[in-house]
Tab-separated table of C-alpha atoms and ligand atoms in Angstrom:
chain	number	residue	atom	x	y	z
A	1	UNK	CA	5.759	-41.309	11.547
A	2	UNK	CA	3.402	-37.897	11.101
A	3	UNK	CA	0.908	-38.698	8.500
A	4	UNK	CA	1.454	-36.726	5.124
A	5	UNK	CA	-1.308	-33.565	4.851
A	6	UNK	CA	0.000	-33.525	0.866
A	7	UNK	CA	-3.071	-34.141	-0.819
A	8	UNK	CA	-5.618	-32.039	1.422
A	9	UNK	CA	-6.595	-28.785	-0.804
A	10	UNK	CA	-4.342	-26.520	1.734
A	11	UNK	CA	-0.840	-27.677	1.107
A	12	UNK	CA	-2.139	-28.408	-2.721
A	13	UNK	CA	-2.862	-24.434	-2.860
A	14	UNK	CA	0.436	-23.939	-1.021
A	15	UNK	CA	1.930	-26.220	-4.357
A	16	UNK	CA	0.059	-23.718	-6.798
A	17	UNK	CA	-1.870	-27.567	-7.649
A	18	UNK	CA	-5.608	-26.322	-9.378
A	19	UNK	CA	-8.267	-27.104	-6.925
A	20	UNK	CA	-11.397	-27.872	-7.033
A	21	UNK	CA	-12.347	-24.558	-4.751
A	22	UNK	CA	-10.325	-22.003	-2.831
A	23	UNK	CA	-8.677	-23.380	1.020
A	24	UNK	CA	-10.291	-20.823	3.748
A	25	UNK	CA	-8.519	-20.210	7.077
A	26	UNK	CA	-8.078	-17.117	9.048
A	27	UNK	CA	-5.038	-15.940	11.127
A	28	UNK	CA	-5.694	-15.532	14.788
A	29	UNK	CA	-8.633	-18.169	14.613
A	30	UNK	CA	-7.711	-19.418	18.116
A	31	UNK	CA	-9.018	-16.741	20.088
A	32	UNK	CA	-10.829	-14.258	21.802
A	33	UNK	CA	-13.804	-13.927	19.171
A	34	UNK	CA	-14.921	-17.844	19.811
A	35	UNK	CA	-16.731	-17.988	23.409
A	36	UNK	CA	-15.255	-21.751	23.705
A	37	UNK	CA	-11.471	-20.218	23.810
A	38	UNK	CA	-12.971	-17.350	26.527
A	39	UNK	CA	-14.542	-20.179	28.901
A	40	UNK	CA	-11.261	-21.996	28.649
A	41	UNK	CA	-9.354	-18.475	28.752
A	42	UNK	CA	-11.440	-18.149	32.494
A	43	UNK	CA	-10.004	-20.928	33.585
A	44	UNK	CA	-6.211	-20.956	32.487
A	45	UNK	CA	-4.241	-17.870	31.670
A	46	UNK	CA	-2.460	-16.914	28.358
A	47	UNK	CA	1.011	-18.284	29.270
A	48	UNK	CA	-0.016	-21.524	30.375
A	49	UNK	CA	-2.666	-22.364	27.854
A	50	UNK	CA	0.211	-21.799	25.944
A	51	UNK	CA	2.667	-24.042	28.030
A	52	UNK	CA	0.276	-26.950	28.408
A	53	UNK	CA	0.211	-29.073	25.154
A	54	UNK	CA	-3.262	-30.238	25.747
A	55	UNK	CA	-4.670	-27.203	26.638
A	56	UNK	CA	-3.110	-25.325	23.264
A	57	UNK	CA	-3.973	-28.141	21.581
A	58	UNK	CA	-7.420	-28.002	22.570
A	59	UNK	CA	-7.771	-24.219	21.700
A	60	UNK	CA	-5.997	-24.828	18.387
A	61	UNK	CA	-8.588	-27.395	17.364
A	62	UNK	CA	-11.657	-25.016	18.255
A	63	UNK	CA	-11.943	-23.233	15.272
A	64	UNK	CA	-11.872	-26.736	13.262
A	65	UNK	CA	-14.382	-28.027	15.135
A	66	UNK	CA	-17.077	-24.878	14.518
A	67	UNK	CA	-15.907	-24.030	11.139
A	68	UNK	CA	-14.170	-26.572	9.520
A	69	UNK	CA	-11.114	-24.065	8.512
A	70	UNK	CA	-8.901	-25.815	5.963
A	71	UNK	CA	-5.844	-25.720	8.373
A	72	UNK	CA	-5.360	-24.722	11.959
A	73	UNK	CA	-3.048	-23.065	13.277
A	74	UNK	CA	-1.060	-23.869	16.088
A	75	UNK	CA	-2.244	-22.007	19.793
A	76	UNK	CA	1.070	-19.811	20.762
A	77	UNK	CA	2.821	-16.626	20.433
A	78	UNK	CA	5.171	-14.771	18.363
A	79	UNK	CA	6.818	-13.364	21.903
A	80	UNK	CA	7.613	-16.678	23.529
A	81	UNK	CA	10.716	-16.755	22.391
A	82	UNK	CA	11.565	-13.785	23.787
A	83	UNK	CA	11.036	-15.328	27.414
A	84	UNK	CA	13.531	-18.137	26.384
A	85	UNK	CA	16.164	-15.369	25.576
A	86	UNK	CA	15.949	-14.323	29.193
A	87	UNK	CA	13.385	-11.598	28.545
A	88	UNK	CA	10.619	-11.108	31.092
A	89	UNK	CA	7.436	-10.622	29.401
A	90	UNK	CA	3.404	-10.705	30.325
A	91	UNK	CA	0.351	-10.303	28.245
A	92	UNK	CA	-2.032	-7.545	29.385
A	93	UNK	CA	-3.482	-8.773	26.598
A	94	UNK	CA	-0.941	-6.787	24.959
A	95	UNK	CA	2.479	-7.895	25.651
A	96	UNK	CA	4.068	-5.979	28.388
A	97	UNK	CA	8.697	-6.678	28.644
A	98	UNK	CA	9.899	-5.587	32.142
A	99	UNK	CA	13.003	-4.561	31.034
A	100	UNK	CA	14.458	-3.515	26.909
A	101	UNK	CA	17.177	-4.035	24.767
A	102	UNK	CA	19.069	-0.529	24.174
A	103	UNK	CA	22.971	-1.591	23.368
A	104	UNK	CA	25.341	-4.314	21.766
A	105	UNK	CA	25.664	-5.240	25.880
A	106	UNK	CA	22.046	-5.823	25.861
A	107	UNK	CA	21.727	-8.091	23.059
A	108	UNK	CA	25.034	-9.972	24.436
A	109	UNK	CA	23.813	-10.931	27.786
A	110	UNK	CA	20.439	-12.714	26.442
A	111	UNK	CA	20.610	-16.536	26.954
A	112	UNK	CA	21.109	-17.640	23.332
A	113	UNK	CA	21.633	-21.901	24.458
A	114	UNK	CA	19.113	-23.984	23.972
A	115	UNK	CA	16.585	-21.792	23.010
A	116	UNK	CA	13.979	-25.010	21.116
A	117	UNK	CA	14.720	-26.880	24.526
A	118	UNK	CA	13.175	-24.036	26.467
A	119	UNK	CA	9.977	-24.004	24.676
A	120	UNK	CA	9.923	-27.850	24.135
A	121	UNK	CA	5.958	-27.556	24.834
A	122	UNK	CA	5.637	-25.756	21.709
A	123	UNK	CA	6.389	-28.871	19.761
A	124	UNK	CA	4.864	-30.605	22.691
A	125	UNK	CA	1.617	-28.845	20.971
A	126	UNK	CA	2.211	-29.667	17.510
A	127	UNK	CA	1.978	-33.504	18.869
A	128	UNK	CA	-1.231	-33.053	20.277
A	129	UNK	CA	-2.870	-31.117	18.100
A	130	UNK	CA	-2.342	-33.416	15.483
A	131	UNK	CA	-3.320	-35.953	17.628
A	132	UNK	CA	-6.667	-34.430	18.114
A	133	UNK	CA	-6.892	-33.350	14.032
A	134	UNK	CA	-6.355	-37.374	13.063
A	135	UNK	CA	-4.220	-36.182	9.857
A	136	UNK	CA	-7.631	-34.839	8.866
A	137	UNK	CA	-6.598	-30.840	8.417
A	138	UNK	CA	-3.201	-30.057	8.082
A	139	UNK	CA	-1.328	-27.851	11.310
A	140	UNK	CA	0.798	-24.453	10.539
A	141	UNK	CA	3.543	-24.108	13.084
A	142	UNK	CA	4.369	-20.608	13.001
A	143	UNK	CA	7.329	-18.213	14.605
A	144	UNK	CA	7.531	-14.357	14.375
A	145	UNK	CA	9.677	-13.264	11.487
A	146	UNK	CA	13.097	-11.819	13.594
A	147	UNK	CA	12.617	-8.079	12.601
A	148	UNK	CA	8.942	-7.896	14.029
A	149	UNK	CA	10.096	-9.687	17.517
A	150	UNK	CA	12.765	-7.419	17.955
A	151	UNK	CA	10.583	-4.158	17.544
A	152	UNK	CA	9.023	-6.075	20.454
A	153	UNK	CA	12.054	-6.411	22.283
A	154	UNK	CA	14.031	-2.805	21.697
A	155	UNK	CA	10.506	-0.918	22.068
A	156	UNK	CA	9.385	-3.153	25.231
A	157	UNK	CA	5.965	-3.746	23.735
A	158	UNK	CA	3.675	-2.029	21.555
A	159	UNK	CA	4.752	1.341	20.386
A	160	UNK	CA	3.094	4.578	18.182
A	161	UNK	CA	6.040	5.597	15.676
A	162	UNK	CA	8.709	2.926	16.707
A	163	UNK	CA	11.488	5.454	17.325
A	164	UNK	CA	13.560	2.826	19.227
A	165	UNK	CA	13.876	0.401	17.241
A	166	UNK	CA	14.381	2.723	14.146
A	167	UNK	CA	17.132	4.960	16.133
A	168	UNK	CA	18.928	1.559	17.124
A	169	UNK	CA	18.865	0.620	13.470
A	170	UNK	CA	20.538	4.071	12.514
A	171	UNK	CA	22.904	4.516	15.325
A	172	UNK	CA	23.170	1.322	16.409
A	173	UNK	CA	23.964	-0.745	13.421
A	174	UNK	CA	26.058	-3.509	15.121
A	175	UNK	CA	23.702	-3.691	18.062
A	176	UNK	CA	20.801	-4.297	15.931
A	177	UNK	CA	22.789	-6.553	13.886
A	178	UNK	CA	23.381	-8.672	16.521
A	179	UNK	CA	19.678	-8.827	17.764
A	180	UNK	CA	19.056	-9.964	14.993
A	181	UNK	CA	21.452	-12.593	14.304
A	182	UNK	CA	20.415	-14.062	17.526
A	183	UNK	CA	16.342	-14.050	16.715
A	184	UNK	CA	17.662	-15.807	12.981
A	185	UNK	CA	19.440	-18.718	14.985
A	186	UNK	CA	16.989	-18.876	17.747
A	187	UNK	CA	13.804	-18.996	15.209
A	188	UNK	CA	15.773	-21.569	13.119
A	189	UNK	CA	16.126	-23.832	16.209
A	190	UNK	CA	12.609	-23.070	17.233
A	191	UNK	CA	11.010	-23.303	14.200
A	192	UNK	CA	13.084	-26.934	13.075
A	193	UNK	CA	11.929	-27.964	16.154
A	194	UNK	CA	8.042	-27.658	15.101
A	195	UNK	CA	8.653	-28.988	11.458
A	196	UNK	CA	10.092	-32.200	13.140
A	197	UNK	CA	7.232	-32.702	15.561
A	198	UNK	CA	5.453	-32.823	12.366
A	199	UNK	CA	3.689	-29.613	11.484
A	200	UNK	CA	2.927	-29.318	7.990
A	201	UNK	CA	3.356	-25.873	7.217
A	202	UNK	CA	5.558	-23.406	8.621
A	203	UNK	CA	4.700	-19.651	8.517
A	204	UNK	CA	6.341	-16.508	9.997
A	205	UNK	CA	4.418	-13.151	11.126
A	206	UNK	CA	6.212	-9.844	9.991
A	207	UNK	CA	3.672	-7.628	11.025
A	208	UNK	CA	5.616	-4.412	11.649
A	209	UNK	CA	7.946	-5.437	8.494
A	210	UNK	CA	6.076	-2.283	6.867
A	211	UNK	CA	8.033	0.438	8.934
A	212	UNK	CA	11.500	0.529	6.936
A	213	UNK	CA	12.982	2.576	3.733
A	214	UNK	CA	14.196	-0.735	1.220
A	215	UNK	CA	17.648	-0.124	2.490
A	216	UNK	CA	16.937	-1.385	5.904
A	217	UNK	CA	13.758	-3.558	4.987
A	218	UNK	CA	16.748	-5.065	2.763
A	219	UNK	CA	19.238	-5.677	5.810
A	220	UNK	CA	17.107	-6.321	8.699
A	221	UNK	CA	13.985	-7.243	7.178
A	222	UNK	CA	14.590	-9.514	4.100
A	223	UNK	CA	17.985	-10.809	4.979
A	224	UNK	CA	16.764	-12.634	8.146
A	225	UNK	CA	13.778	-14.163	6.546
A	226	UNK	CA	15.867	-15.100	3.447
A	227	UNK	CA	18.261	-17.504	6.371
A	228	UNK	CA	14.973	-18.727	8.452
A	229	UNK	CA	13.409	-19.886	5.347
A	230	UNK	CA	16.812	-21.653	3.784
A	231	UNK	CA	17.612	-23.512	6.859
A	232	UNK	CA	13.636	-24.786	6.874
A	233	UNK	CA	14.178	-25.957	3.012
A	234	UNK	CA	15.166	-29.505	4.148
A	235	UNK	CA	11.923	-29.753	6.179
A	236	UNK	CA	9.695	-30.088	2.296
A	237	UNK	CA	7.018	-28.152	4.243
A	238	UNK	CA	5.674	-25.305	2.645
A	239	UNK	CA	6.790	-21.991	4.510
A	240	UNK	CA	4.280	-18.953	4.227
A	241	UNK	CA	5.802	-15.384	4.760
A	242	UNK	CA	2.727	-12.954	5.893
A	243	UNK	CA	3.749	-9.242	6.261
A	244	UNK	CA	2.026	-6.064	6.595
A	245	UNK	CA	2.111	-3.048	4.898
A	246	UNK	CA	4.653	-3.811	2.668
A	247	UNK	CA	3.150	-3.413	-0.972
A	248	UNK	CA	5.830	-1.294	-1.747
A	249	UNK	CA	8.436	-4.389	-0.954
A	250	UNK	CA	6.947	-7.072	-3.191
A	251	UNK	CA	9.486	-7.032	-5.577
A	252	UNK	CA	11.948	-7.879	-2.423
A	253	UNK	CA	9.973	-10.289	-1.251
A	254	UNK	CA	9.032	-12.194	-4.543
A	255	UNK	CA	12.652	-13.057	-4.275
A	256	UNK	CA	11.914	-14.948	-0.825
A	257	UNK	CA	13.179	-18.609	-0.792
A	258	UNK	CA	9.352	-19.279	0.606
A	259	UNK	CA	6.351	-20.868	-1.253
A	260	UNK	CA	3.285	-18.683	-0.005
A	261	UNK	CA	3.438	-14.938	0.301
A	262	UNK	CA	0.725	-13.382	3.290
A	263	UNK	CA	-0.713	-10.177	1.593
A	264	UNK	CA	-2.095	-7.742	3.836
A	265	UNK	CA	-5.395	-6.044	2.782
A	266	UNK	CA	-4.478	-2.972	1.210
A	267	UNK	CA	-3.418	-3.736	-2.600
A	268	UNK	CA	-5.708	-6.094	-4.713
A	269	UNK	CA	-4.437	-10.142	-5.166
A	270	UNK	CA	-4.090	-9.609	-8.974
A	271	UNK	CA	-1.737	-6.784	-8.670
A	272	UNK	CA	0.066	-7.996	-5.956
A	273	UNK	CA	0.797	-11.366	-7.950
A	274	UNK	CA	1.603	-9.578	-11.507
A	275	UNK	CA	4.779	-8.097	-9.106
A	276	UNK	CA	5.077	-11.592	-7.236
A	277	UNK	CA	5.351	-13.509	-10.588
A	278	UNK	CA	4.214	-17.091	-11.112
A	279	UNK	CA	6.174	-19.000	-8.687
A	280	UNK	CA	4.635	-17.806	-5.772
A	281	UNK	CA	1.211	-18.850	-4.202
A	282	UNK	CA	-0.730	-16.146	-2.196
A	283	UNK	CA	-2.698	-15.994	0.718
A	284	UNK	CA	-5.220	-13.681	2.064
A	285	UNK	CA	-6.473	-11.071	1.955
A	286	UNK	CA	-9.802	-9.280	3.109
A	287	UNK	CA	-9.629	-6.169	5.412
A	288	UNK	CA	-10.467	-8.200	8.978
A	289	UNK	CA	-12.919	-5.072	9.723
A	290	UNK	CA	-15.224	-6.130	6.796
A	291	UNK	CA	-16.018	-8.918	9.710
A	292	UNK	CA	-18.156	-5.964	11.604
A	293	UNK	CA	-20.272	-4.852	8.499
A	294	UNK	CA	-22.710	-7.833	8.778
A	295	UNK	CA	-22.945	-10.584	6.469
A	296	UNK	CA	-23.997	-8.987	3.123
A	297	UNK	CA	-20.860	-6.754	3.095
A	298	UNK	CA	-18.725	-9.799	4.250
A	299	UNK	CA	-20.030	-12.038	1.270
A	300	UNK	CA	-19.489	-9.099	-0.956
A	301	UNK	CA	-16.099	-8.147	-0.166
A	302	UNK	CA	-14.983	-11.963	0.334
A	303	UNK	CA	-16.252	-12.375	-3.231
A	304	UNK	CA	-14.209	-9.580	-4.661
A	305	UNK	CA	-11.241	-10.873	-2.849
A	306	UNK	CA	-11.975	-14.043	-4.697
A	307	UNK	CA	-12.548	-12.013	-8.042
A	308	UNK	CA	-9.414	-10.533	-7.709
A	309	UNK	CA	-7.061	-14.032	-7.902
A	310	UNK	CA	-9.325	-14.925	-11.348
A	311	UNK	CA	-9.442	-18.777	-10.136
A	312	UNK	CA	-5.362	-18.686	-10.599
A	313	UNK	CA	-3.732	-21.664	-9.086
A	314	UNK	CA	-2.055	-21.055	-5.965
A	315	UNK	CA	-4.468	-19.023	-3.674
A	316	UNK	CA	-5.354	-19.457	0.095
A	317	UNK	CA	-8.000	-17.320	1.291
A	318	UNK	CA	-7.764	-15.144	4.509
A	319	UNK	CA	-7.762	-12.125	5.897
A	320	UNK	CA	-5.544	-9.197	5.623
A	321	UNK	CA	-4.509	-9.249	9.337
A	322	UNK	CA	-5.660	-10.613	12.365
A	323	UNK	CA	-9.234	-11.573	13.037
A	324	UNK	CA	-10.470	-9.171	15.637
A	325	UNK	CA	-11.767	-10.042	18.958
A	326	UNK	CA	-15.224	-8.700	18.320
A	327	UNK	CA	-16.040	-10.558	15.098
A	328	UNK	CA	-19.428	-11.910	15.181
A	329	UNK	CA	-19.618	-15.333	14.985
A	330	UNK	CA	-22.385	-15.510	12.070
A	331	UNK	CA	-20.095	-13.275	10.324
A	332	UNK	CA	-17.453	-15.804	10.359
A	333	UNK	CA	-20.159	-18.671	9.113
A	334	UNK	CA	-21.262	-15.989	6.019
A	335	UNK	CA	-17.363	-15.733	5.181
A	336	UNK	CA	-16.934	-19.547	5.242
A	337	UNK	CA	-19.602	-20.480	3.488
A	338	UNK	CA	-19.184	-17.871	0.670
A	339	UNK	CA	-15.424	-18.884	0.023
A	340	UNK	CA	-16.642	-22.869	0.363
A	341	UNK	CA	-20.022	-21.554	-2.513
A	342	UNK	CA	-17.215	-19.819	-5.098
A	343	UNK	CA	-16.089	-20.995	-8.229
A	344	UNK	CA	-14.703	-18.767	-11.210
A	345	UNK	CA	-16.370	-17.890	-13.679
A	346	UNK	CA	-15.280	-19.357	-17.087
B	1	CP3	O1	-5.068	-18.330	16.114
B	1	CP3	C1	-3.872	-18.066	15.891
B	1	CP3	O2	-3.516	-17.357	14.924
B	1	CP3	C2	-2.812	-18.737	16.752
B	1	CP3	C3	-2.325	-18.011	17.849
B	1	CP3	C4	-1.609	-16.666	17.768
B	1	CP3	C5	-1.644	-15.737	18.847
B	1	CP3	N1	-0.790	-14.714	18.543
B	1	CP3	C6	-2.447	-15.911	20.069
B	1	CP3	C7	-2.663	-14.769	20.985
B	1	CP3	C8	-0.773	-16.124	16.774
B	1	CP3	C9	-0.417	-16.679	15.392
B	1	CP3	C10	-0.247	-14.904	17.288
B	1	CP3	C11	0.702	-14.058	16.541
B	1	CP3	C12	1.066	-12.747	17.072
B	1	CP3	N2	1.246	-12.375	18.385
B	1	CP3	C13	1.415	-11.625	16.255
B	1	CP3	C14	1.484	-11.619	14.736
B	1	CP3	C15	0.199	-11.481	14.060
B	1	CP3	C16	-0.535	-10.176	14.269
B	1	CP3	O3	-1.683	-10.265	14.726
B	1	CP3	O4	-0.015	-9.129	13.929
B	1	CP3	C17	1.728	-10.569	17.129
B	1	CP3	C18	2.130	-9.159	16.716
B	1	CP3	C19	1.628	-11.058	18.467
B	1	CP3	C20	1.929	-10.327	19.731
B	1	CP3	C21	0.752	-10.277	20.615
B	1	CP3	N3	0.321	-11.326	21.402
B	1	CP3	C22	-0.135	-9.189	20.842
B	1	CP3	C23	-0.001	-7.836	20.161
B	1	CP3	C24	-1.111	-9.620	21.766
B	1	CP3	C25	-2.229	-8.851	22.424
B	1	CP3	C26	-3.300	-8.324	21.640
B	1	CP3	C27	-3.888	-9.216	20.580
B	1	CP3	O5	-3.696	-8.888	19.400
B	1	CP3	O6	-4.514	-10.233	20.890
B	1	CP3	C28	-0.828	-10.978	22.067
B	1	CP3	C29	-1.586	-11.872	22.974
B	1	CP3	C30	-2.309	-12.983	22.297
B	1	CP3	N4	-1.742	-13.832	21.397
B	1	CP3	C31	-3.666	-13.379	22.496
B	1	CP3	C32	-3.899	-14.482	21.694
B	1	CP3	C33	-5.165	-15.294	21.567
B	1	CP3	C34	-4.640	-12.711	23.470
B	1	CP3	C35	-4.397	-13.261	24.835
B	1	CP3	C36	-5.666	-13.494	25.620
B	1	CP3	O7	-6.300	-14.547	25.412
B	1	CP3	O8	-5.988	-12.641	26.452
């Protein structure tokens, strides 16, 4: 049996549990800005660090090992799934699909069986990497959220004003509809597959949930969460829903069967839980750029984050979006230890 993570201060802040001080991780912390995952990067490419579970595991642990985050997170991708729909995709580092999805025929000739079986070494991962954390810091196992992977798949990678996926949604209803039907059962499989190799937390990345008008967030952004996260119920793990630009949706997503709502950087924590109400724990949220401005402006603007949750119960720090490549490393340590130094003021 996986050991139980339930008392480490993480999944406690997950719980909305009062802590002694405030959990620190930060998303994309396996990566390019540690020169440990770029000397093992020089040796094995993206796709199979990603397809070897000791190799993953090995990069997932990294950031544990220098900082002593209060969770790691699992070493994959978002777009993996895509490749066990049939797509054909490479990382450039950007994520480059050879071909697109543009019609209903599209969408009905991906290859929707056995879509956890196909990336088997994702939970293959999830083994070792616990392995190697000895049920000392508890393991996220993440997927992307099903709107956000199929911008990747209808605009074939990254895109300026995401006119293809938009126009699909507006003239294509039952097309997109379908796409996403497909990425809901496929990320339930995929996702249930990670919970029961043991990870303790589950999250999904909507980072381009921002783009829509609430009538289409509603239907193709919200709806497909709202089935991932009810199917994962049964797993007792505490799912974390991180989206971007999407202050204007909070009152949407405060309805979210999830436990921990991922705040991007651009509205302040206390607003953004007045809307969320009391049942929700929050996690983030410092602009990731603050990282370049040298240590005094990191401790400065990790403290306001801080100052802006008031010591309420249910807070995981991190940043706004991901970490970015050329982070300094000291930077990092200054964050770190500020968070770890904080306590509210009485
Ligand atoms: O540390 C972690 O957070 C775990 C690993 C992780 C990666 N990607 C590794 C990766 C996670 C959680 C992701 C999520 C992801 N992938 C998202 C959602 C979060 C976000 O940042 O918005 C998205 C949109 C992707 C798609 C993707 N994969 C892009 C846009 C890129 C290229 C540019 C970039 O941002 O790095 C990737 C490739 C990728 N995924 C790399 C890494 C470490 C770089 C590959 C390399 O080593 O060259």
């Amino acid at each position: 049996m996986p050991t139980s993570l339930e008392t480490s201060l993480f999944i406690r802040a997950c719980r909305r549990q009062p802590l002694e001080r405030t959990p620190i991780w930060v998303m994309r912390q396996a990566g390019r800005y540690l020169p440990e995952y770029r000397e093992l990067r020089a040796k094995h490419d993206f796709l199979t660090v990603c397809r070897t579970p000791e190799l993953a595991a090995e990069v997932t642990v990294q950031p544990i090992r220098r900082y002593g985050f209060d969770a790691a997170i699992l070493f994959s991708d978002i777009l993996l799934i895509c490749q066990a729909l049939g797509m054909d995709v490479e990382f450039n580092p950007g994520p480059v699909f050879k071909s697109r999805i543009e019609s209903l025929a599209d969408v009905s000739k991906l290859h929707t069986g056995e879509v956890a079986e196909k990336l088997s070494f994702v939970p293959g991962a999830v083994r070792a990497s616990r392995e190697l954390l000895k049920g000392e810091t508890p393991l996220i196992g993440f997927a992307g959220a099903p709107f956000t992977v199929a911008t990747y798949m209808v605009e074939g990678g990254g895109s300026r004003n995401f006119e293809r996926i938009k126009s699909l949604l507006f003239t294509a209803p039952e097309a997109a509809n379908a796409l996403l039907d497909t990425l809901t059962q496929g990320t339930i499989e995929y996702l249930g597959s990670q919970a029961e190799a043991g990870a303790d937390a589950l999250m999904l990345f909507d980072t381009h949930a921002g783009l829509l008008a609430p009538e289409e967030f509603d239907r193709y952004v919200a709806g497909p969460v709202d089935k991932v996260a009810r199917a994962m119920a049964r797993y007792n793990v505490p799912i974390i829903y991180y989206s971007n630009g999407t202050a204007g949706a909070l009152k949407r997503i405060s309805q979210l069967p999830v436990q921990v709502v991922g705040l991007d950087f651009r509205m302040d924590i206390g607003s953004a839980r007045d809307i969320l109400g009391p049942n929700l724990a929050v996690q983030g949220n410092m602009d990731p750029v603050s990282l370049l401005a040298g240590p005094d402006q990191v401790r400065r603007r990790a403290r306001q984050v801080l100052e802006s949750n008031a010591g309420r119960p249910g807070h995981i720090f991190n940043l706004g979006h991901g970490i970015l490549p050329n982070a300094p490393l000291e930077c990092v340590q200054a964050l770190v230890d500020t968070v770890r130094e904080w306590r509210p003021t009485a």
